XYZ file of C-alpha atoms in Angstrom:
593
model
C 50.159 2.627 91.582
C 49.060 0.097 89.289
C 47.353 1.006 85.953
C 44.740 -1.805 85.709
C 41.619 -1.272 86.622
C 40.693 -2.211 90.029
C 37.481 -3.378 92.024
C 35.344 -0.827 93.518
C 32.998 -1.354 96.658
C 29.740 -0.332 95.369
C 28.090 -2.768 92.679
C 24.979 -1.719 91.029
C 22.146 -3.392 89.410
C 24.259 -6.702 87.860
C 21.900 -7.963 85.005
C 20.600 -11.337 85.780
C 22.614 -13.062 83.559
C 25.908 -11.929 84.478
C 24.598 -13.164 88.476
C 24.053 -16.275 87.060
C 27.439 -17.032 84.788
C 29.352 -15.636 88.213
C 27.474 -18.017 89.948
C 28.407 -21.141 87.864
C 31.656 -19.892 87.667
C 32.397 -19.555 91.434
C 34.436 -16.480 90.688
C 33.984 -12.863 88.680
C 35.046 -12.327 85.267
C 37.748 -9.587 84.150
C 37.285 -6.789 82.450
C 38.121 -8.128 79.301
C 35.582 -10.195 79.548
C 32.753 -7.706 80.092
C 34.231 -5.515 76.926
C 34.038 -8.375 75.155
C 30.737 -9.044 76.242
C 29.461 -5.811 75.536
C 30.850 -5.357 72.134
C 28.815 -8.488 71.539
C 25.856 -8.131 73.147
C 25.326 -4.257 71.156
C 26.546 -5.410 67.876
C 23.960 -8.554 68.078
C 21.369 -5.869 69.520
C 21.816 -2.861 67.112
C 21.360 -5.044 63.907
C 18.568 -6.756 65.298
C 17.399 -3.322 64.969
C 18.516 -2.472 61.555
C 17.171 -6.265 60.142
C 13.621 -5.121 61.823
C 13.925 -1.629 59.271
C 14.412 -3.891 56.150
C 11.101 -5.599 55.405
C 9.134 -2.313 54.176
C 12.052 -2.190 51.404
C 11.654 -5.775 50.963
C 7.938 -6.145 50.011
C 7.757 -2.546 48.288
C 7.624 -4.116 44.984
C 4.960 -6.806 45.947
C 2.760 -4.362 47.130
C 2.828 -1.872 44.241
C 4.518 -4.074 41.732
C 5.409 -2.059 38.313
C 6.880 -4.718 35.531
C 3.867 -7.136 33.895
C 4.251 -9.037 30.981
C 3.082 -8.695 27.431
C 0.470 -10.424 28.512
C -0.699 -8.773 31.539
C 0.639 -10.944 33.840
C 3.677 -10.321 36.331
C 6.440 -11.821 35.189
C 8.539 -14.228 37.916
C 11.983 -15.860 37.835
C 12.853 -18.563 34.990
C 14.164 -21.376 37.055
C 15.893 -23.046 34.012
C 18.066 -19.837 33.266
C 19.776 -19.750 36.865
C 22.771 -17.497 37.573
C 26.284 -19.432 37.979
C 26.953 -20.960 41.128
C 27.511 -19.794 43.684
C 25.290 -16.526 42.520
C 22.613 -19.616 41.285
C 22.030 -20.137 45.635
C 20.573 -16.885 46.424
C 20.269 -14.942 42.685
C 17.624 -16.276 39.931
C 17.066 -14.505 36.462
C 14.080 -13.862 35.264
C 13.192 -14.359 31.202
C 11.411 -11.465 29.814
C 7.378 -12.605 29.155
C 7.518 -15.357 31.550
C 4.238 -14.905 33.232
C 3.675 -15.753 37.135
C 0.495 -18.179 37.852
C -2.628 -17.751 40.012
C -0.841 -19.832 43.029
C 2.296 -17.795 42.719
C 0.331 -14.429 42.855
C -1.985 -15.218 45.239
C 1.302 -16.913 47.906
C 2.900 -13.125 47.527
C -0.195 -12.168 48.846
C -1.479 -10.143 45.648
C -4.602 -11.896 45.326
C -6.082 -11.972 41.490
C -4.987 -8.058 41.612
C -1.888 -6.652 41.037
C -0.030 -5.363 44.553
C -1.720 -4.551 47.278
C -4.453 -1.306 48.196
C -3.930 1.232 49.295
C -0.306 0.669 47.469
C -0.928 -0.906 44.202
C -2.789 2.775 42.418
C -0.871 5.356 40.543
C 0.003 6.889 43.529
C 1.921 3.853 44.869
C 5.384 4.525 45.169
C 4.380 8.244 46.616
C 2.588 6.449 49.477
C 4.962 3.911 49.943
C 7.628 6.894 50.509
C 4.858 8.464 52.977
C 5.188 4.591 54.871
C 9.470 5.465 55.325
C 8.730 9.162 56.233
C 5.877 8.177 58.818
C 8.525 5.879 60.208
C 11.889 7.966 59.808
C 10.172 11.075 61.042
C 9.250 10.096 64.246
C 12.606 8.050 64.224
C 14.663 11.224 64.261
C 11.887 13.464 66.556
C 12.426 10.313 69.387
C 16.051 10.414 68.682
C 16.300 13.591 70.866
C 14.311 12.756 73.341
C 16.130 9.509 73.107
C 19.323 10.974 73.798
C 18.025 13.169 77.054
C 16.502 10.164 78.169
C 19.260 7.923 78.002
C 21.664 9.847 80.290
C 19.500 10.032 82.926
C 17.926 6.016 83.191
C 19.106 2.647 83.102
C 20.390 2.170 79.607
C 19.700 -1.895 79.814
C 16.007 -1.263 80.366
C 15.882 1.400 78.049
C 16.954 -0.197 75.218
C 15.009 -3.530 76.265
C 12.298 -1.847 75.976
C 12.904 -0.272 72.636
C 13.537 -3.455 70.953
C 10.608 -5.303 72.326
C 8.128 -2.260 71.226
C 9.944 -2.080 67.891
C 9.362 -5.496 67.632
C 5.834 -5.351 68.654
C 5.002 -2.468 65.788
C 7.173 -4.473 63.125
C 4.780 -7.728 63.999
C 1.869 -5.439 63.609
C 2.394 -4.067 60.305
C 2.646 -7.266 58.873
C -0.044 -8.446 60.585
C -2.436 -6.202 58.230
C -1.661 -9.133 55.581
C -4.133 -11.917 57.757
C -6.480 -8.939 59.091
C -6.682 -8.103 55.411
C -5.922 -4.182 56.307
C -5.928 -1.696 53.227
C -6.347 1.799 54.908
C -3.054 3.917 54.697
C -3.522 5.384 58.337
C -3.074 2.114 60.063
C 0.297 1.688 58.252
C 1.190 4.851 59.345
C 0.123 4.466 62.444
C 1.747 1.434 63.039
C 5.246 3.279 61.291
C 5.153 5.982 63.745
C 5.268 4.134 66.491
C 7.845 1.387 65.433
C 9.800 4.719 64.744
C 9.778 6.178 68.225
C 10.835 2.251 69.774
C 13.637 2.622 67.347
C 15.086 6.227 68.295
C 16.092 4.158 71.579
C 18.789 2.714 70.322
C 21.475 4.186 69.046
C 21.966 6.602 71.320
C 21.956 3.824 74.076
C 24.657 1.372 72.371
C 27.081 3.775 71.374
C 27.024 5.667 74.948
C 27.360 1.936 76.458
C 30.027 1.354 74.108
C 31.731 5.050 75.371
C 31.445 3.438 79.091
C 33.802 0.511 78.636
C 36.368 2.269 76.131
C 39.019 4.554 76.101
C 40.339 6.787 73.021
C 42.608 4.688 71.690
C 42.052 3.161 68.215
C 38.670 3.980 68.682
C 38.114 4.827 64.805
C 39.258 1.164 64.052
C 37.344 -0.304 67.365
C 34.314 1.527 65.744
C 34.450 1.367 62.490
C 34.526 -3.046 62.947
C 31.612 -2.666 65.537
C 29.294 -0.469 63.349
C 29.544 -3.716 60.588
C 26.179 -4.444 62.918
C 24.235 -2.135 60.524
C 25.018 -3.914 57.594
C 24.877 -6.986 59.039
C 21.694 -6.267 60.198
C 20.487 -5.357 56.764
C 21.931 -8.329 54.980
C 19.855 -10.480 57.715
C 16.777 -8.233 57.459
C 17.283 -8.444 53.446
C 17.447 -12.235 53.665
C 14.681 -13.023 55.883
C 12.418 -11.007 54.409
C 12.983 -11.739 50.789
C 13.150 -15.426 52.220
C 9.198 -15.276 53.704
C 7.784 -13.301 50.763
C 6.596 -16.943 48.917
C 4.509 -17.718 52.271
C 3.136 -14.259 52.516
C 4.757 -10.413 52.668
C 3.356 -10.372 56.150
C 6.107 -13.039 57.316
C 8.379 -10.613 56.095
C 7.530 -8.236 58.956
C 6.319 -11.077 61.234
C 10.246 -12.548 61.203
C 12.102 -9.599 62.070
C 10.002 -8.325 64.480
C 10.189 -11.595 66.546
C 14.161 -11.434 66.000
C 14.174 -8.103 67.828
C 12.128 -8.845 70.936
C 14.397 -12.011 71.333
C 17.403 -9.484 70.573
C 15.749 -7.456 73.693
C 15.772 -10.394 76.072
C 19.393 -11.179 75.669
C 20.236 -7.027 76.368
C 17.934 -7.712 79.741
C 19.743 -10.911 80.352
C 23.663 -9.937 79.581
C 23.842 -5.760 78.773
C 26.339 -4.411 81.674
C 26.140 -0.357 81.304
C 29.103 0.525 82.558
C 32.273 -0.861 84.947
C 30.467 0.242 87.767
C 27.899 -2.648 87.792
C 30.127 -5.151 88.030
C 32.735 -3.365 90.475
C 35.231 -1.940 87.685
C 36.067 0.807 86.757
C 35.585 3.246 83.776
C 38.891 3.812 81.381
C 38.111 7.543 82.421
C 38.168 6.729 86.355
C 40.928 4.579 86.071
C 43.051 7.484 84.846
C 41.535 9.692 87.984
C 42.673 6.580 90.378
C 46.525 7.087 88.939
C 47.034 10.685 90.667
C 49.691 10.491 93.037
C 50.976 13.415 95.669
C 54.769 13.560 94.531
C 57.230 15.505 97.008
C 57.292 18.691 95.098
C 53.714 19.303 96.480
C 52.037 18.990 93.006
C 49.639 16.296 91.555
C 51.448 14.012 88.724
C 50.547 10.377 87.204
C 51.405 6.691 87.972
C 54.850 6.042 87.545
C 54.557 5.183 83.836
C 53.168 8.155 82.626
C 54.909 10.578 84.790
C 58.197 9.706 83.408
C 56.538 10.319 80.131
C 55.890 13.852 81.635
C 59.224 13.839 82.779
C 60.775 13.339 79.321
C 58.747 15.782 77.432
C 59.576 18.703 80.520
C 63.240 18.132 80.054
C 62.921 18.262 76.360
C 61.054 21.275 76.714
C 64.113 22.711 78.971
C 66.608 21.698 76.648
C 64.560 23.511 73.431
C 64.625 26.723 75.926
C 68.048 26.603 76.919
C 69.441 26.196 73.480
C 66.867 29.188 72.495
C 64.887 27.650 70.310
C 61.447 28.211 72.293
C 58.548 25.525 72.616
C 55.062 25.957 70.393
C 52.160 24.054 72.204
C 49.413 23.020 69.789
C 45.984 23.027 71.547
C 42.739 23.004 68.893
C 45.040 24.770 66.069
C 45.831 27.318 68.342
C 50.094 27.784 68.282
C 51.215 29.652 71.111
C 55.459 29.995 71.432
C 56.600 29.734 75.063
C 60.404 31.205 75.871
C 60.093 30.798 80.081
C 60.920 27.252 81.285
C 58.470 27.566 83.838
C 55.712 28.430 81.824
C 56.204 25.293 79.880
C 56.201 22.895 82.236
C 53.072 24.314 84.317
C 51.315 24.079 80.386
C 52.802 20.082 80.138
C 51.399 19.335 84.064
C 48.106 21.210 83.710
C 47.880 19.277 80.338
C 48.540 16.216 82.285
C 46.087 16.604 85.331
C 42.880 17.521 82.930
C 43.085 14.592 80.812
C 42.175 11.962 83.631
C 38.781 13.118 85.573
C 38.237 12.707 89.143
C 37.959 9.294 90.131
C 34.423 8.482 91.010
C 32.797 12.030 89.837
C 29.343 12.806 89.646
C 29.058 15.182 87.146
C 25.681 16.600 85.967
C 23.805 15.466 82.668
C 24.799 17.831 79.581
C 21.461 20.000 78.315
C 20.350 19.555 74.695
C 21.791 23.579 73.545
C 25.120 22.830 75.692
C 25.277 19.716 73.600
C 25.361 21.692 70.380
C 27.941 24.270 71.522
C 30.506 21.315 71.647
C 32.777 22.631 68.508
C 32.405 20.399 65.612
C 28.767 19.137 66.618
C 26.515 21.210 64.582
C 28.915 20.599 61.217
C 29.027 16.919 61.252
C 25.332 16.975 62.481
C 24.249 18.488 59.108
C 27.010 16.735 56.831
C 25.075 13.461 58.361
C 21.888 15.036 57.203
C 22.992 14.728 53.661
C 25.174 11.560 54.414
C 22.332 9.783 55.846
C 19.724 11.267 53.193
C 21.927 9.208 50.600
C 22.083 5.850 52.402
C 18.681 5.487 53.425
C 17.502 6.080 50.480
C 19.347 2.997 49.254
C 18.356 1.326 52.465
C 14.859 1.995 51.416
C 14.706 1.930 47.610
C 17.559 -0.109 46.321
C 15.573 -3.598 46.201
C 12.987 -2.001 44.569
C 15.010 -0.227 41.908
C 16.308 -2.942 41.284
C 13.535 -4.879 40.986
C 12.005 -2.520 38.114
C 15.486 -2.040 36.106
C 16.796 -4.258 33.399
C 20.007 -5.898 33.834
C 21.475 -7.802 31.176
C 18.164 -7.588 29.096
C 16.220 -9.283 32.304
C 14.060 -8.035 34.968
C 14.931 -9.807 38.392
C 12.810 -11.391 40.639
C 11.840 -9.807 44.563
C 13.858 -12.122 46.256
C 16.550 -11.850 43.985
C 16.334 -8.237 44.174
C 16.520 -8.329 47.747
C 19.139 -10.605 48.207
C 21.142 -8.734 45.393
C 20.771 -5.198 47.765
C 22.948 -6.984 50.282
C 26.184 -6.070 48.519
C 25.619 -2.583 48.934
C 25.657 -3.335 52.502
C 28.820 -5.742 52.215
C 30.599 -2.771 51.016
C 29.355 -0.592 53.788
C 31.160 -2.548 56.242
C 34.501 -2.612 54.486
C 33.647 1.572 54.125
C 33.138 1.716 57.784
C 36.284 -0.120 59.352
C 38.227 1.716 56.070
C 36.591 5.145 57.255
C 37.826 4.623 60.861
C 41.178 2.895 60.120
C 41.913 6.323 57.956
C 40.995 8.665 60.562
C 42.359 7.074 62.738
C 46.102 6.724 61.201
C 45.514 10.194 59.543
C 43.919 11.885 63.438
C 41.891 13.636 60.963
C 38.091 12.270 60.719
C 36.720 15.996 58.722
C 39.265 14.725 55.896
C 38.298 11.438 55.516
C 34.523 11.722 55.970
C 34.309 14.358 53.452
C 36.594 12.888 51.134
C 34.199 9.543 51.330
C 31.708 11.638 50.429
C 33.223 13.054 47.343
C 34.249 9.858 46.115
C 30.472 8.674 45.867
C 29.679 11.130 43.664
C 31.104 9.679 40.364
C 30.564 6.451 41.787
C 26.806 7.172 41.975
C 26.949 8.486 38.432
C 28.468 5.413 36.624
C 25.839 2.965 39.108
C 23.283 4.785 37.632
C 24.475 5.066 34.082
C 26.118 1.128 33.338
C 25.033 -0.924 36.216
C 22.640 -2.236 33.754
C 25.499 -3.211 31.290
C 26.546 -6.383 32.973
C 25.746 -8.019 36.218
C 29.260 -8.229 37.548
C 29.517 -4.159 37.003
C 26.703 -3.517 38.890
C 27.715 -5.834 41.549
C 30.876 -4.118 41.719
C 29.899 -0.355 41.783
C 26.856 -1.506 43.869
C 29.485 -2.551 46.748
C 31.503 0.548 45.942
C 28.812 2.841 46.635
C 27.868 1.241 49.786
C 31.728 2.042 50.713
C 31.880 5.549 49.704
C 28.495 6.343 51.463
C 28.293 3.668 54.375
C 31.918 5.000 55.717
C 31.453 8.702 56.257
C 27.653 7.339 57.477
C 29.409 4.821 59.924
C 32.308 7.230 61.192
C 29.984 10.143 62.242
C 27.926 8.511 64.036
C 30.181 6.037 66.293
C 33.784 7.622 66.404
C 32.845 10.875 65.848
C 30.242 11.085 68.046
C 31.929 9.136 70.601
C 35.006 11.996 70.700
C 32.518 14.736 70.783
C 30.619 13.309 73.861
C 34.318 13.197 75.454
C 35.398 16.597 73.842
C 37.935 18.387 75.991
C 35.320 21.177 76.574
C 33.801 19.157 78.367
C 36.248 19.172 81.411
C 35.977 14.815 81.930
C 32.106 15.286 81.922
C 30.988 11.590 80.730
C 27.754 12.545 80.692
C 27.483 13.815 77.522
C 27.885 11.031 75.287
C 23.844 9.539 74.607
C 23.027 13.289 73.917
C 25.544 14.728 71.349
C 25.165 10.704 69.495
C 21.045 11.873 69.902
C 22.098 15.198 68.335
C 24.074 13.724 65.641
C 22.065 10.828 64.554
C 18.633 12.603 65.180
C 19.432 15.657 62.570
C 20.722 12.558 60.293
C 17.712 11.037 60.608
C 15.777 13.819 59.790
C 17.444 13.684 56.238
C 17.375 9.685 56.118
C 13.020 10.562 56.108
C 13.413 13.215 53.097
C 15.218 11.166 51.054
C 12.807 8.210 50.749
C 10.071 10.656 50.809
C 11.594 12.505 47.290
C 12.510 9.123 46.026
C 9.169 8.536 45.960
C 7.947 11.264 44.100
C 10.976 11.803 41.771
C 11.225 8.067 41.004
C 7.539 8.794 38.873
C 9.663 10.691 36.472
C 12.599 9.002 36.134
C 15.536 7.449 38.535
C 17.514 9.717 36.984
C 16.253 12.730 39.125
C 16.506 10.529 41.874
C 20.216 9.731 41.793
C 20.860 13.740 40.693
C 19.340 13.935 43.962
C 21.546 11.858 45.698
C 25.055 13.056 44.055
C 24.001 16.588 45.154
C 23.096 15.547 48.970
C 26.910 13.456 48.870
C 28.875 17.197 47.614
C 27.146 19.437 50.415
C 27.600 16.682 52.680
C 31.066 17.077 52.376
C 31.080 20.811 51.639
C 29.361 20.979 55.000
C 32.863 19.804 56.383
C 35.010 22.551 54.545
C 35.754 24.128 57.620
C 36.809 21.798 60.037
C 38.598 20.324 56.964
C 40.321 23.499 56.652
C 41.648 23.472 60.604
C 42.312 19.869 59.810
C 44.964 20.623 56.954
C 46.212 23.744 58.648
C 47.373 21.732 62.008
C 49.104 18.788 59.351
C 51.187 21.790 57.988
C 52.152 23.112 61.313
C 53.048 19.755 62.715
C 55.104 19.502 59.627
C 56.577 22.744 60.372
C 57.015 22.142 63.889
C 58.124 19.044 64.219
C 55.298 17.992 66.964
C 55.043 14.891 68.651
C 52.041 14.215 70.986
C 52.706 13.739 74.515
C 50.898 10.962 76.888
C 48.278 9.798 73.910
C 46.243 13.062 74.036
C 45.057 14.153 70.702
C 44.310 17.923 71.751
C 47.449 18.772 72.903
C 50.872 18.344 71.407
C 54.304 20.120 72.067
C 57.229 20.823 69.800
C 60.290 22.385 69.911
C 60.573 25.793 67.364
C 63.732 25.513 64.883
């Protein structure tokens, strides 16, 4: 029987879209088509949703601005001491002294006063780190409700509706710049709510995501698709920092309107799964291969049962010359002498990687969720990972914005645009992150070894990225490597295996709520970290990034144990000569010399 994936009867809610394109077109599209499609349509989504998070980081230091002049006055960028070009298109330098004027104040929406109330007092940067906790903490509660949610409704309407709420809420906080709002609980208010329309996505894209693709590569697959979150925050970084001459409100105002239009195409073009559009799943596909072979047991298409066929009569010949077979399931080594009790271990292998074709398997509760082995550690080391880079996400314009480089203070655009490096070497970290694991089949190693690398990293940033602007350009996007990888790895391939884990017994359903578990107890740390930022930065950034080199070493000390398993299995692959049979990761077979 033929391997591709064939048409089913049964079509299900086609978006409106797709009914219209097959309608033009005369004829339905392939599956390659709809994978395509779908890796577009969630990358375009998902950093609509991270550009919508970047304003607040944006305007922090127009609303509670801490460099003035000499003089008084705040000082603004020197326009006839540009940076070299190309830096001079985005990047301007500002002298030391220069003073901004009345018009300039008053476009940034300051007014005659400095910042903006309730921001602008002593106090400011603690209650502008209460405005990312408001937001991040009900982020992270909605994330597990998120999760249950999504395995149980219609993902496309779901996550339409997340991005057009989240846009809604972003429009509304900036909206308190015309309504001339300076009461902290409407900020809040508005914060917490943006938060909960933002826990419904992730979960949603990366269980989509799970729908249309198979194991294979999926670190690499992953680790290029997850380049939406830095996209999204170079876009977010550039709008906003773009509107702030017309008004920080346009900074909010932009982004929200990008996500609600970001919602219509999801409504328009998002296809869930196969099913909708009369495919089927890589998981079904595998079910639709069983065959009844003459020996009265159940075996694979053609292809892979010769593969089966090869590693039995391997297995024969290691027994015969009495040598013995060790299977290798989860670190577990058991040696196997009988010929028969090798192949019936190789078969059974065989059958339980490819579920029943057309199952309907039961959603996965929240507690089962956590039992999954290797949930609960990655869950916390993403606590610590995710502590770490959204506190950049949150404070980096802003620290740099209030620290000297090269003897100059730099403007809030340029301080904003300047941020976006950090993300430009998040996505080289995540497609480096996932193109490791995936070579090395070891994601514990490389995640925590990420995380270790930041450290120092972190140190010199801190130390001489005031030095020279090149330097802190360069460990700027280093640091958004180190940290962004591990970040990006948990959460899409890592999460993605662990929603599929073999414990699971084929059990799809699984997938929105372990990425709910994973990213929702991240989440929780990515509100901490802005909140302490914002109470350590009042004495001294240098408690702040102690802070964050601690969080990176227990984020990867949090790992030491699957680590651990992860070295032990190299050393008795290297011991045992293992190769792995039929692509599956869990379960490999070698002959005992």
């Amino acid at each position: 029987m033929s391997s591709s994936p064939e048409r089913v009867k049964h079509k299900r809610c086609n978006p409106p879209g797709i009914l219209i394109l097959n309608s033009l077109r005369g004829k339905e599209f392939d599956i390659s088509f709809y994978r395509a499609l779908v890796l577009i349509v969630t990358f375009i989504a998902y950093a609509c949703y991270h550009a919508s998070r970047k304003p607040s980081s944006i305007v922090k230091s127009v609303l509670h601005p801490e460099i003035a002049s000499p003089t008084g006055g705040l000082e603004y960028p020197s326009l006839s001491d540009p940076f070299p070009w190309p830096l001079s298109l985005v990047y301007t330098k500002r002298a030391p002294g220069v003073n901004a004027s009345r018009e300039v104040i008053e476009g940034l929406g300051l007014g005659v006063q400095k910042g903006w109330p309730p921001f602008n007092g002593k106090r400011g940067n603690a209650r502008l780190g209460e405005i990312d906790v408001a937001f991040l903490a009900f982020y992270a509660f909605g994330m597990y409700f998120a999760g249950h949610l999504g395995d149980r409704v219609n993902l496309r309407l779901f996550l339409t509706l997340g991005m057009v709420g989240s846009g809604a809420f972003v429009c509304l906080f900036g909206m308190g710049y015309w309504w001339d709002i300076h009461v902290l609980w409407y900020f809040l208010f508005v914060q917490m709510m943006a938060g909960l329309f933002q826990a419904t996505g992730w979960p949603s894209v990366v269980a989509i995501i799970g729908n249309w693709f198979g194991k294979r590569k999926r670190g690499l697959i992953m680790g290029i698709w997850n380049a939406h979150t830095s996209v999204g925050n170079i876009v977010g970084s550039l709008i906003a920092a773009s509107a702030l001459q017309a008004g920080w409100g346009w900074s909010f105002v932009y982004p929200g309107l990008l996500i609600i239009s970001g919602g219509l195409l999801v409504y328009l073009f998002l296809v869930v799964e196969p099913a909708e559009v009369g495919l089927l799943s890589p998981y079904e596909v595998n079910g639709s291969e069983r065959v009844d072979t003459s020996n009265g047991r159940q075996s694979l298409s053609d292809k892979r049962a010769t593969q089966v066929d090869c590693e039995v009569g391997r297995a024969r010949n290691a027994i015969d010359a009495g040598k013995g077979i060790v299977f290798c399931s989860n670190g577990a080594h058991i040696k196997l002498d009988d010929f028969q009790d090798a192949e019936r271990v190789i078969l059974h292998s065989a059958e339980d990687e490819a579920p029943v074709l057309q199952r309907s398997d039961p959603a996965v509760g929240f507690l089962e969720a956590w039992r999954i082995p290797g949930v609960a550690p990655f869950a916390f080391c993403l606590f610590f990972s995710k502590l770490v880079a959204y506190t950049f996400l949150y404070w980096l314009p802003f620290y740099i914005r209030n620290t000297k480089i090269e003897g100059y203070y730099l403007s809030e655009k340029t301080a904003g645009n300047l941020s976006t490096l950090f993300d430009l070497g998040g996505v080289v970290g995540g497609i480096l992150a996932g193109h490791i694991s995936d070579k090395l089949k070891a994601r514990a190693i490389t995640a925590a070894s990420f995380m270790y690398c930041a450290i120092p990293v972190l140190y010199l940033y801190n130390q001489y990225g005031g030095v020279s602007l090149y330097l802190n350009l360069g460990l700027m996007a280093l640091a958004g490597l180190f940290i962004n990888g591990p970040y990006a790895l948990i959460t899409t391939a890592v999460s993605a295996d662990l929603g599929t884990h073999s414990s699971l017994k084929g059990n799809a359903k699984a997938l929105a709520t372990v990425t709910a578990i994973i990213d929702g107890t991240g989440s929780v740390g990515a509100a901490i970290g802005p909140l302490l930022t914002g109470f350590l930065s009042e004495r001294g950034w240098d408690k702040v990034f102690d802070m964050l080199m601690l969080s990176a070493f227990i984020a990867g000390l949090l790992l030491f144990g699957l680590v651990y398993a992860e070295i032990k299995e190299k050393f008795e692959r290297l011991r045992y000569f293992p190769r792995q049979i039929m692509g599956h990761d869990d379960f490999e077979i070698s002959a005992n010399h």
